[in-house]
Coordinates of C-alpha atoms in Angstrom, one line a residue:
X308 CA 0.0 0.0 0.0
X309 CA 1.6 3.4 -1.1
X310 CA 1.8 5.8 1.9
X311 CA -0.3 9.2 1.8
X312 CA 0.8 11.7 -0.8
X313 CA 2.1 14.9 0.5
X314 CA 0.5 17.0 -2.3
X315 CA -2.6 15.2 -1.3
X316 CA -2.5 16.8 1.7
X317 CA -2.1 20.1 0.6
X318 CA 1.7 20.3 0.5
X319 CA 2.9 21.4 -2.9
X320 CA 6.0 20.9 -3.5
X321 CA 7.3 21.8 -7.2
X322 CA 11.1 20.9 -8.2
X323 CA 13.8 18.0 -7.3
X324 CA 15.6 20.9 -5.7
X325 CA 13.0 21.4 -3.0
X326 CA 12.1 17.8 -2.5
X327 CA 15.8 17.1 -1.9
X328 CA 16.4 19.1 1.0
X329 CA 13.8 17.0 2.5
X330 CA 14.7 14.3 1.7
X331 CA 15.9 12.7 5.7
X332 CA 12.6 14.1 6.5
X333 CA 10.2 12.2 3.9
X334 CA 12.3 9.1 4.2
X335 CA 11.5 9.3 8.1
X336 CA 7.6 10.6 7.8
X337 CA 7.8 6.9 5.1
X338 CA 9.1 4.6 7.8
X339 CA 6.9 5.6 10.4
X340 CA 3.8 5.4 8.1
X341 CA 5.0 1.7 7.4
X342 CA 5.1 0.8 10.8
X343 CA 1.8 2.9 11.8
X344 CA 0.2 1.1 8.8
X345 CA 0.8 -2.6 9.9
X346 CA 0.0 -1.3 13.5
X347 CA -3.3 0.0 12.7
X348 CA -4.1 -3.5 10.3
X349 CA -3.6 -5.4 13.5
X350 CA -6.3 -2.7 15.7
X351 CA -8.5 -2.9 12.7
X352 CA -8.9 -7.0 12.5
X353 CA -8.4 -7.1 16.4
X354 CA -11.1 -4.9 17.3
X355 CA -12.9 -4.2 13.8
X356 CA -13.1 -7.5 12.2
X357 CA -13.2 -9.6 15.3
X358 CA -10.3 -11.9 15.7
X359 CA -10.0 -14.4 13.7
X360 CA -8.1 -18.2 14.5
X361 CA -5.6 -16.9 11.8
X362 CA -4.1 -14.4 14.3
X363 CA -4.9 -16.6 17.6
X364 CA -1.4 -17.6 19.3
X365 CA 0.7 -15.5 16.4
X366 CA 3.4 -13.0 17.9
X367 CA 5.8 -10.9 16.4
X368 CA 7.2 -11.8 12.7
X369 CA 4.3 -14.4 12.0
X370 CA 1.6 -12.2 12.8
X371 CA 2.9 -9.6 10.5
X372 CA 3.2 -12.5 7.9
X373 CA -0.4 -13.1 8.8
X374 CA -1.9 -10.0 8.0
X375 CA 0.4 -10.3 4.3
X376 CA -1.9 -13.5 4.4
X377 CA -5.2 -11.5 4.7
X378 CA -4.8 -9.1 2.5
X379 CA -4.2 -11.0 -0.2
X380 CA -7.1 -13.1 0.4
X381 CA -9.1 -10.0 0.1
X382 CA -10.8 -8.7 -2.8
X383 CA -9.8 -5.4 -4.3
X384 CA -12.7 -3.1 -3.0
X385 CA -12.5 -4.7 0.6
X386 CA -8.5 -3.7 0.5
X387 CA -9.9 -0.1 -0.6
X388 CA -12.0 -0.1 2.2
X389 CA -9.5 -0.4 4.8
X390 CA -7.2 1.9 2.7
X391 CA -10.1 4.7 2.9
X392 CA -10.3 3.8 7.0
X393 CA -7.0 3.5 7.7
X394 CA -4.9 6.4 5.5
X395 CA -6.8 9.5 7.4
X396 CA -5.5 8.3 10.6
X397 CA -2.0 9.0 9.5
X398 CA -2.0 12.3 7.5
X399 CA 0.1 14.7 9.4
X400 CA 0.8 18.4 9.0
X401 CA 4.3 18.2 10.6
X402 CA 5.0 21.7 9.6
X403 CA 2.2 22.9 11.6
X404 CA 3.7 20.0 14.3
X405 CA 6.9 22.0 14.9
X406 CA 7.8 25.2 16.4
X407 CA 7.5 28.1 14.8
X408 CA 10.9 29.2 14.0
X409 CA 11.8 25.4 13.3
X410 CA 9.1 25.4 10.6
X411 CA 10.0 28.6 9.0
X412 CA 13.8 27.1 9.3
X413 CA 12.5 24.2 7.0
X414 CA 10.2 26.6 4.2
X415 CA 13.4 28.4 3.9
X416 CA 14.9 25.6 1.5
X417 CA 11.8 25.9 -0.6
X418 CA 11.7 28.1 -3.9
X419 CA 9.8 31.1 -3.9
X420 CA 7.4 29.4 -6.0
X421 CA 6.7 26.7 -3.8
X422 CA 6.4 28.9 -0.9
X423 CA 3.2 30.9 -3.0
X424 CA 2.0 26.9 -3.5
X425 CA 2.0 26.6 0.4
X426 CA 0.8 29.8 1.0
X427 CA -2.6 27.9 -0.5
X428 CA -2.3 24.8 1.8
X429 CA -4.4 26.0 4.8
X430 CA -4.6 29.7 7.2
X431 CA -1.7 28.7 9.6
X432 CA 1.0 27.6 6.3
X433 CA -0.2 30.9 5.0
X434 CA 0.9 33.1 8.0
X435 CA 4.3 31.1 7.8
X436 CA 4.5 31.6 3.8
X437 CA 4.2 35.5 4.4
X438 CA 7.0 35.8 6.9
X439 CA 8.6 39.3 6.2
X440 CA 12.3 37.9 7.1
X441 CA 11.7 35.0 4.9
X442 CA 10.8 36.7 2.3
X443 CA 13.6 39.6 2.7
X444 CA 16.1 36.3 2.8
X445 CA 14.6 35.3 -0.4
X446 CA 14.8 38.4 -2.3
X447 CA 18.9 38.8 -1.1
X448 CA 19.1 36.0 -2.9
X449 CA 17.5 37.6 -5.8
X450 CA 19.3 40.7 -5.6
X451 CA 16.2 42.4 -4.8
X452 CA 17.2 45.7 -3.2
X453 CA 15.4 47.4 -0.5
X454 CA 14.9 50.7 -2.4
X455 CA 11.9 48.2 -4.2
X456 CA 10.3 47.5 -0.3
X457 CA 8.2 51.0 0.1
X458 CA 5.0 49.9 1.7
X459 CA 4.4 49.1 5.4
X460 CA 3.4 45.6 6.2
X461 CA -0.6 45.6 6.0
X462 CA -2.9 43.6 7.9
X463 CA -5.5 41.6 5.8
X464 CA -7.7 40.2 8.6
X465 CA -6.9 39.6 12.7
X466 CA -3.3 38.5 13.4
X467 CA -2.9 38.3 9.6
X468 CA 0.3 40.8 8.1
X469 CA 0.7 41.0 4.5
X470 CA 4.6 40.9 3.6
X471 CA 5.9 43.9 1.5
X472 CA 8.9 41.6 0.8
X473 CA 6.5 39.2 -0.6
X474 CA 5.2 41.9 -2.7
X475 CA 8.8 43.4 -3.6
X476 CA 9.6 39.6 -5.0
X477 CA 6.5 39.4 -6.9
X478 CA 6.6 42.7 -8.5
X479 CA 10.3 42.2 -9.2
X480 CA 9.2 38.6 -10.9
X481 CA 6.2 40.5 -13.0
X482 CA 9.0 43.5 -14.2
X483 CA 11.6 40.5 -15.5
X484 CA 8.4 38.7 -17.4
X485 CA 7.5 41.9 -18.9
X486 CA 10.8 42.7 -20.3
X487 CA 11.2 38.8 -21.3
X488 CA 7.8 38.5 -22.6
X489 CA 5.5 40.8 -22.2
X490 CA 3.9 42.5 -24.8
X491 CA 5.8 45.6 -26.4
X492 CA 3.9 48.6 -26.2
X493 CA 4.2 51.6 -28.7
X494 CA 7.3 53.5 -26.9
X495 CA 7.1 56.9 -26.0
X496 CA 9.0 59.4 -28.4
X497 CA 10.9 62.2 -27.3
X498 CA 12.1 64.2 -29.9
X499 CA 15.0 67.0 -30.0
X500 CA 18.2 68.1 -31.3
X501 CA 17.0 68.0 -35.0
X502 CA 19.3 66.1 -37.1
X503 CA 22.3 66.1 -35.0
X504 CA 24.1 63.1 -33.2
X505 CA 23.1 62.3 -29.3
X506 CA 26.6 61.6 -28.0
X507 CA 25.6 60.8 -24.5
X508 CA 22.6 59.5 -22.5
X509 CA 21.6 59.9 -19.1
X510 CA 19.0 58.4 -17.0
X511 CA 18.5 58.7 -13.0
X512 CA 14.7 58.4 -11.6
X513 CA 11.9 60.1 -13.7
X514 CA 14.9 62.2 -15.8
X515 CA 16.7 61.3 -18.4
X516 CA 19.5 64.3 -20.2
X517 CA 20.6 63.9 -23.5
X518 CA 24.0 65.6 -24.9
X519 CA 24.4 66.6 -28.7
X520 CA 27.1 67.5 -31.1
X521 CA 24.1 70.3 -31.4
X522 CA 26.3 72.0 -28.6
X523 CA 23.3 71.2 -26.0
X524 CA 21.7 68.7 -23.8
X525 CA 18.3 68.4 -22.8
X526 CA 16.3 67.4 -19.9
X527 CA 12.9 64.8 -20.2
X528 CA 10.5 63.3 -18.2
X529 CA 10.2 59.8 -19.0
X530 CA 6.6 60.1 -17.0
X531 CA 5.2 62.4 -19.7
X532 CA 7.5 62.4 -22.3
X533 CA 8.3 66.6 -22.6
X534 CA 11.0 68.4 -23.1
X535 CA 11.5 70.1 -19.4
X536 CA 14.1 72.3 -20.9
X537 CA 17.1 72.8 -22.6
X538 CA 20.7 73.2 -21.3
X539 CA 22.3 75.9 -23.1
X540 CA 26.1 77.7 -23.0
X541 CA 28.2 75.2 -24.7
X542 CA 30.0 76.6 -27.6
X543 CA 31.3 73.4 -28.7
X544 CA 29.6 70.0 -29.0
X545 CA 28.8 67.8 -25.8
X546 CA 30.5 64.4 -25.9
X547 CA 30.7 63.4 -22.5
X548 CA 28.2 63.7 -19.4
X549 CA 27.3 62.2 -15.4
X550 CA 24.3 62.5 -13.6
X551 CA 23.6 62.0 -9.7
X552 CA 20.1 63.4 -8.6
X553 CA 19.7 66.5 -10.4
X554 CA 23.4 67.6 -10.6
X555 CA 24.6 66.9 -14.6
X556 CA 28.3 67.6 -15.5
X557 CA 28.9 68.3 -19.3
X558 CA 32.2 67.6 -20.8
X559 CA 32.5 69.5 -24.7
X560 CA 34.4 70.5 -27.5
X561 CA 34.7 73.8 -26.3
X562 CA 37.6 72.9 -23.6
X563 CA 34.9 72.9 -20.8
X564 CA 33.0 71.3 -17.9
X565 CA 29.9 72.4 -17.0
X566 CA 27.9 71.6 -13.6
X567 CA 24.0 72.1 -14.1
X568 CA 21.1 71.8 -12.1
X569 CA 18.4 69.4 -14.2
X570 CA 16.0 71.1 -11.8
X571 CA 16.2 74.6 -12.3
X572 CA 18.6 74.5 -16.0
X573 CA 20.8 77.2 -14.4
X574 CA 24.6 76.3 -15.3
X575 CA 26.1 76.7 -11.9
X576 CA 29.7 76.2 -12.3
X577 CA 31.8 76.5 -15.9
X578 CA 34.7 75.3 -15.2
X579 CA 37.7 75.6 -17.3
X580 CA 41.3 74.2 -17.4
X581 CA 41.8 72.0 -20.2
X582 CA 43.5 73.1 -23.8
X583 CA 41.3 70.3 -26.0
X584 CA 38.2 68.8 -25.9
X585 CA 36.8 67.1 -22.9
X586 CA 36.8 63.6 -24.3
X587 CA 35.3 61.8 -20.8
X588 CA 34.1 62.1 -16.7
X589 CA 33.6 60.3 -14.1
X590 CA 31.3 61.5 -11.4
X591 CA 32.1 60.2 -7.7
X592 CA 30.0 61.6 -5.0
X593 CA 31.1 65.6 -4.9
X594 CA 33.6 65.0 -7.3
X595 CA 34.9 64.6 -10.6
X596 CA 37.2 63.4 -13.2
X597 CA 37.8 64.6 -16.3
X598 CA 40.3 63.5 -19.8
X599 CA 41.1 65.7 -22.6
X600 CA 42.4 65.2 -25.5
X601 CA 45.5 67.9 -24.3
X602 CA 46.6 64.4 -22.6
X603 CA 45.4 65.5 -18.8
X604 CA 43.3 64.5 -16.6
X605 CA 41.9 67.2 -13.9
X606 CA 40.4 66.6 -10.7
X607 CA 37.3 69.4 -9.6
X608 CA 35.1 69.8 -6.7
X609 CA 31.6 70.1 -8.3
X610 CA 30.2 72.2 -5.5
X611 CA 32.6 74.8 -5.6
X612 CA 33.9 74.4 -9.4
X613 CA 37.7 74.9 -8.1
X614 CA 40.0 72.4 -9.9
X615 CA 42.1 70.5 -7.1
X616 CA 44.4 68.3 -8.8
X617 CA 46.2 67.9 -12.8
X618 CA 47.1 64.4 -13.5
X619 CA 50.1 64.6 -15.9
X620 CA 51.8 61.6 -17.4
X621 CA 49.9 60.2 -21.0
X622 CA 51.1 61.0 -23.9
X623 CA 47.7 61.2 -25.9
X624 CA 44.4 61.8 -25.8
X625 CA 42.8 60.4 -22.8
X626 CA 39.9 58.5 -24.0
X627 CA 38.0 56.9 -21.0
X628 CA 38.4 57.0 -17.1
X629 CA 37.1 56.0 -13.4
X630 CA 37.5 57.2 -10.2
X631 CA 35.9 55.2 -7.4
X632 CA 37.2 58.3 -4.6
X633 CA 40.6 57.1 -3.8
X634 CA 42.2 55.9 -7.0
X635 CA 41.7 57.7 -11.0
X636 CA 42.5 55.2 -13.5
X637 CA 42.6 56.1 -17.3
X638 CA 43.2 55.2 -20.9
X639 CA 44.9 56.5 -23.4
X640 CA 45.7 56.7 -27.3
X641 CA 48.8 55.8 -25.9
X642 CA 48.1 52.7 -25.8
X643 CA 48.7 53.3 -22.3
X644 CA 46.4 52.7 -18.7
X645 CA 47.7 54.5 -15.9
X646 CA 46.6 54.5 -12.1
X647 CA 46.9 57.4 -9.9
X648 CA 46.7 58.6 -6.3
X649 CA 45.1 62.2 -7.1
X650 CA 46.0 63.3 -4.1
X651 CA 49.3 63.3 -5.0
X652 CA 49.1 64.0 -8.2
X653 CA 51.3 60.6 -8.6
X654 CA 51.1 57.8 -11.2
X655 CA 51.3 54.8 -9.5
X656 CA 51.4 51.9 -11.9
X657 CA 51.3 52.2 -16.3
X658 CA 50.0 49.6 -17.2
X659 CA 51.6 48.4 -20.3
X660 CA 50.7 45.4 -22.7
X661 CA 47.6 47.1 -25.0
X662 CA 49.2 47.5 -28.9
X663 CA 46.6 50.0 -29.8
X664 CA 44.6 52.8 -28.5
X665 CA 42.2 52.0 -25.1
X666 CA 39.1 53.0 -25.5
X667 CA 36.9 51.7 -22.7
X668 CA 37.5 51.1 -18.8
X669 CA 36.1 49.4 -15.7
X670 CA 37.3 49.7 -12.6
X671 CA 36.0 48.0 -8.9
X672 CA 38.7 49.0 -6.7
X673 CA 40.4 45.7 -6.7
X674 CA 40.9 45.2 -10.5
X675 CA 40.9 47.4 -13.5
X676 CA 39.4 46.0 -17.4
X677 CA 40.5 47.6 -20.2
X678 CA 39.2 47.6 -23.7
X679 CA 41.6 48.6 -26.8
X680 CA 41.2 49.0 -30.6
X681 CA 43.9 46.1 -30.7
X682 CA 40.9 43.3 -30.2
X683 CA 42.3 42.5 -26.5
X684 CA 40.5 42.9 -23.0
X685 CA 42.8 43.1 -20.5
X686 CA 42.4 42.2 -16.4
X687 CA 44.6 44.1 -13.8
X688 CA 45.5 44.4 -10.7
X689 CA 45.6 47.7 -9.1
X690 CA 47.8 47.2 -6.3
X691 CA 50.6 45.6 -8.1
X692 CA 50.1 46.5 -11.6
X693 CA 50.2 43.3 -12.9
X694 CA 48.0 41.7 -15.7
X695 CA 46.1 39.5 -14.4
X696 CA 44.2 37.6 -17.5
X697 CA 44.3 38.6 -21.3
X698 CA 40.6 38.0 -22.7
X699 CA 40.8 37.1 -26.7
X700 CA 38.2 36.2 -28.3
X701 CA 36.7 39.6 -30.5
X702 CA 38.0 40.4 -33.7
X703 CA 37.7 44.6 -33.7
X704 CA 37.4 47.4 -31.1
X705 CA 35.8 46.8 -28.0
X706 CA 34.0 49.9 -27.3
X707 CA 31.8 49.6 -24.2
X708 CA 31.9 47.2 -21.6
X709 CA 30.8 47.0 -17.6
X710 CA 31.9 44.9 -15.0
X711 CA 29.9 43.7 -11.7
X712 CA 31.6 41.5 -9.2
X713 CA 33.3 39.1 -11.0
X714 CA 31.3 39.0 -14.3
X715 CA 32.2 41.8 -17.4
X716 CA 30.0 41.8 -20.0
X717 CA 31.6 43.4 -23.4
X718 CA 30.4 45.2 -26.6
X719 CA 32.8 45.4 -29.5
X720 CA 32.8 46.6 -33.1
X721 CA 32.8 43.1 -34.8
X722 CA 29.3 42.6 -34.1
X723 CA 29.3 40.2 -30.8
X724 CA 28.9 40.8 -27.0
X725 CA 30.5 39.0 -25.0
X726 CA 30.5 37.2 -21.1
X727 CA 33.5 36.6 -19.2
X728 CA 34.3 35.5 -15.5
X729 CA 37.4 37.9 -14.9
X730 CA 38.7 35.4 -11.8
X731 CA 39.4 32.9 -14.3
X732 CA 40.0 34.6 -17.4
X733 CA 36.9 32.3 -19.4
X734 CA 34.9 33.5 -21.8
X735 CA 31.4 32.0 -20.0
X736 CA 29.2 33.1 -23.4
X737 CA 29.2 35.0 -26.8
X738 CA 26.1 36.5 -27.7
X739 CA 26.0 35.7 -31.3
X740 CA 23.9 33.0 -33.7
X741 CA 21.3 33.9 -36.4
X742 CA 19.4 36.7 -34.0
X743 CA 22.7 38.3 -33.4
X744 CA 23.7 42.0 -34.1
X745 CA 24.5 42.4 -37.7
X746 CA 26.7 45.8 -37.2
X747 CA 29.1 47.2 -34.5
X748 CA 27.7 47.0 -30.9
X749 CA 27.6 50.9 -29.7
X750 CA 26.4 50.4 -26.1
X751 CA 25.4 47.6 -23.5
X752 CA 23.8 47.3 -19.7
X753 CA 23.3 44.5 -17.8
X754 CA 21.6 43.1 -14.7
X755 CA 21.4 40.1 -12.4
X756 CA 19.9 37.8 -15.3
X757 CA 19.3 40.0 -18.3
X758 CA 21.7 41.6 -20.4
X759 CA 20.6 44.8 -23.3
X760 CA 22.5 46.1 -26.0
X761 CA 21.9 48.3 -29.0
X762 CA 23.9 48.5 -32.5
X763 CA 24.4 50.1 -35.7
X764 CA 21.8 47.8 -37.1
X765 CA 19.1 50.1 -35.8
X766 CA 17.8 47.2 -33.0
X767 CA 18.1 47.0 -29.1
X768 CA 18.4 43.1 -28.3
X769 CA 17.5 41.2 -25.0
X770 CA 19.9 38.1 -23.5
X771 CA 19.6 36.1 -20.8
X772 CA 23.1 36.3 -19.5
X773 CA 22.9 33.3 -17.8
X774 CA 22.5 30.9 -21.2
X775 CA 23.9 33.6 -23.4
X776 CA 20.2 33.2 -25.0
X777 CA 19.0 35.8 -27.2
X778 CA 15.4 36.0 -25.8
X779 CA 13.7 39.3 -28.3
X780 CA 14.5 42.4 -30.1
X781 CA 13.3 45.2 -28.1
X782 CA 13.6 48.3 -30.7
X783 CA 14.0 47.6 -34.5
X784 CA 14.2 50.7 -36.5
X785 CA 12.5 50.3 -40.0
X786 CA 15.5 52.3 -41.1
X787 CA 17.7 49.4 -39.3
X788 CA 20.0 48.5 -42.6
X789 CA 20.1 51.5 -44.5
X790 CA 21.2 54.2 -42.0
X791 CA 19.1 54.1 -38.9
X792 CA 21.1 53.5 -35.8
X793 CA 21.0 53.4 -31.9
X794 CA 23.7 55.1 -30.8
X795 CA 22.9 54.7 -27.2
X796 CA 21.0 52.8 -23.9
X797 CA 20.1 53.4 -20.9
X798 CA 17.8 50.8 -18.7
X799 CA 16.8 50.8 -15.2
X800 CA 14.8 48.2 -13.3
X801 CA 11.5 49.3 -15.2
X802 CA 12.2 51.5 -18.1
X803 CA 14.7 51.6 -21.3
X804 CA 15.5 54.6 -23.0
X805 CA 17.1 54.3 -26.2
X806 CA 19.0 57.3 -28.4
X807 CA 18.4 56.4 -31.6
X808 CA 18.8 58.4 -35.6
X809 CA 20.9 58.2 -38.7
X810 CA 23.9 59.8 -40.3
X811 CA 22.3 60.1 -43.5
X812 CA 18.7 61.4 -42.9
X813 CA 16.9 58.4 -42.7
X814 CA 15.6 57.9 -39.1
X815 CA 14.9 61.0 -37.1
X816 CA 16.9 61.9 -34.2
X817 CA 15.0 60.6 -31.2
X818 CA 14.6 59.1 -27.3
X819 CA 12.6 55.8 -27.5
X820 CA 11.2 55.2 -24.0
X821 CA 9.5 51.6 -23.0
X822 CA 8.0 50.9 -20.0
X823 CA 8.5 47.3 -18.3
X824 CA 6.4 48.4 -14.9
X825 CA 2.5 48.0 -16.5
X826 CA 0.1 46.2 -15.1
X827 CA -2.2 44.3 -17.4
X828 CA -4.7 47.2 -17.0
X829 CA -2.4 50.0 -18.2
X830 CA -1.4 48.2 -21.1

């Protein structure tokens, strides 16, 4: 006779992953519903079917022999019959059995899905399956932050509290199906800067700032889509711009930084210094970095505008940098990267090995990634100066790339993007086969599972960076092939915002915006 099944009794339990975990605990709950079941045979004909000569005088491993005896001289329905009196006896809810913290020790090896199952099994497994630290445990493991957790914990009913970690996990699961799945609504358009090229992209809460080779930037509202002004006293195009809050630094043609309240538009602080264009920032808390193509790198306060440290030492343009507050690292036409205590104004380790011009940089404050125009990534490490790993494996110039703990994702002009693990040097995927880009990847973001990135083909394509999957083209300009291009992204949890136009007059210069946050009722 099988034994009870668990699901039967209301305990869903989805997944080898869950069921092995209690595994000790099933094989126990078995054994004892062996031994309860030939126990309860032996009541049953004792005291139920009267006893019979069969059973008079038999102890121990013949009696249990006897009852194998009886039931096989019984006919099918009478064996049902004592199945349908005996199994209720021995259902147990051993969750509800244990103490508290005990059972909520054991749902905490369950999935989250499994936990929503047993949320459905009865009122006391559903006060359990709402557990706020649970749930917060369970989102950690997610990566859920706790910027998503806004609401208080609400009561349902008496001595009933509603989890708003619960409900950060499920609207996090419902944003990740919409961007895998859902359906693609018509984007918002924001259009602006006529004809001319948007060079940068940014995008912090409900604002997003675009710089132009127009000489300008402007500020939207991704909420309604409008132009909320226009940034204006550039004399030179804008190729390089931060954003934290409502502060926006501006790097241009013109030899200048500019600090600007997104708020208000008033340009608070021009700050001047360099003899060439201002080719890249980095903004770190109340500071920032900036390279020039005069070969400097210059060090401001952005609250006061004063310029507090020149970093001298390439040789050529400086094309990207980082600064993480202690330590400015930059690249170089020089072929060169090169670490520095600004403080000092000392370079601490050039870090040689790149055969062509760097273009892009990551840096964590343990180890710095550089990207070069001579097809190689390089891994280094910042206290000793020493490479660490050479990544091969693209065939052009790596252009953009970003790096989060131990994973760099990678964006390069032969068409691919690319996942590596920079502890060991592997190349984990290439994001490639017959939905791949078919032009040079301009820009790339990822998250915890997802990765985006947009090319000259005129598309923005989702992956799942754990396969290396393409999952679905998010943006595919009709013009995509014949000039139309997106030149850049920028995604947060809910929203993408793509920069997107053509060289030659065939897409208009535009911000796409997509929203990942509907409900089914707003779509």
């Amino acid at each position: 006779m099988d034994p009870p099944s668990l699901s039967g009794s209301g305990v869903l339990m989805n997944g080898p992953s869950s069921l092995s975990v209690l595994n000790k605990s099933i094989d126990l709950y078995l054994r004892f519903f062996k031994v309860a079941t030939l126990f309860a045979l032996t009541v049953l004909i004792k005291y139920v079917l009267m006893p019979l000569p069969l059973l008079v005088g038999v102890e121990g491993p013949e009696r249990l022999l006897a009852l194998d005896d009886l039931i096989d001289s019984c006919e099918s329905n009478q064996v049902k019959h004592m199945m349908q009196v005996i199994e209720p006896q021995f259902q147990r809810d051993f969750i509800s059995l244990l103490p508290k913290e005990l059972a909520l020790y054991v749902l905490t090896f369950l999935e989250p899905r499994d936990l929503m199952h047993a949320a459905q099994t009865c009122s006391y497994w559903r006060i359990l399956a709402e557990d706020n630290l649970l749930w917060r445990e369970k989102c950690r493991e997610e990566g859920i932050e706790e910027s998503l957790v806004v609401q208080r914990r609400k009561t349902l009913k008496p001595g009933f509290l509603h989890s708003p970690w619960k409900s950060a996990y499920v609207q996090q699961h419902r944003i990740e199906s919409n961007w895998r799945t859902g359906d693609i609504t018509s984007p918002k358009v924001l259009k602006g800067h006529d004809d001319h090229v948007i060079t940068c992209l940014q995008f912090c809460g409900d604002l997003i700032v675009s710089g132009s080779d127009d000489n300008s930037l402007k500020v939207w509202s991704a909420l309604t889509s409008k132009c909320l002004r226009t940034l204006v006293g550039h004399t030179g195009g804008v190729w390089s711009s931060q954003m934290s809050g409502n502060i926006v630094i501006s790097g241009s043609t013109d030899r200048t930084l500019k600090v600007w309240d997104a708020e208000s538009g008033e340009c608070v602080h021009t700050l001047y210094g360099h003899t060439s264009t201002v080719r890249c920032v980095h903004l770190h808390d109340k500071q920032v970095v900036s390279g020039s193509r005069d070969a400097t790198l210059r060090l401001w306060d952005v609250d006061s505008g004063e310029c507090l440290h020149v970093l001298t030492g390439h040789v050529a343009a400086v094309r990207c940098v980082q600064y993480d507050g202690r330590r400015v690292v930059s690249g170089g036409y020089d072929f060169m990267v090169k670490v520095w205590d600004p403080e000092t104004e000392t370079c601490l380790h050039t870090l040689q090995g790149h055969t062509n011009r760097v273009y892009s940089l990551q840096f964590d404050g343990a180890y710095v990634v550089s990207g070069s125009l001579d097809t190689s990534i390089r891994v280094w490490d910042v206290v000793t100066g020493g490479c660490v790993h050479t990544l091969t494996g693209h065939q052009s110039l790596t252009s953009g790339m970003e790096l989060k703990n131990n994973i760099l994702v990678s964006g390069n002009a032969d068409s691919t993007v690319r996942v590596w693990d920079i502890r060991t040097g592997q190349c984990l995927h290439t994001l490639q086969g017959p939905h791949k880009h078919q032009s040079a990847v301009t820009c790339l973001q990822f998250s915890r599972s997802l990765v985006v990135s947009s090319s000259d083909d005129g598309t923005v394509k989702l992956w799942s960076l754990a396969t290396g999957e393409w999952i679905r083209d998010l943006v595919a300009l009709q013009s995509g092939g014949s000039g139309g291009v997106v030149w850049r992204i920028r995604a947060s949890n809910t929203r993408l915002v793509a920069a997107v136009g053509s060289r030659n007059g065939t897409e208009e210069t535009k911000l796409l915006v997509l929203d990942f946050d509907l409900t089914d009722a707003q779509k």
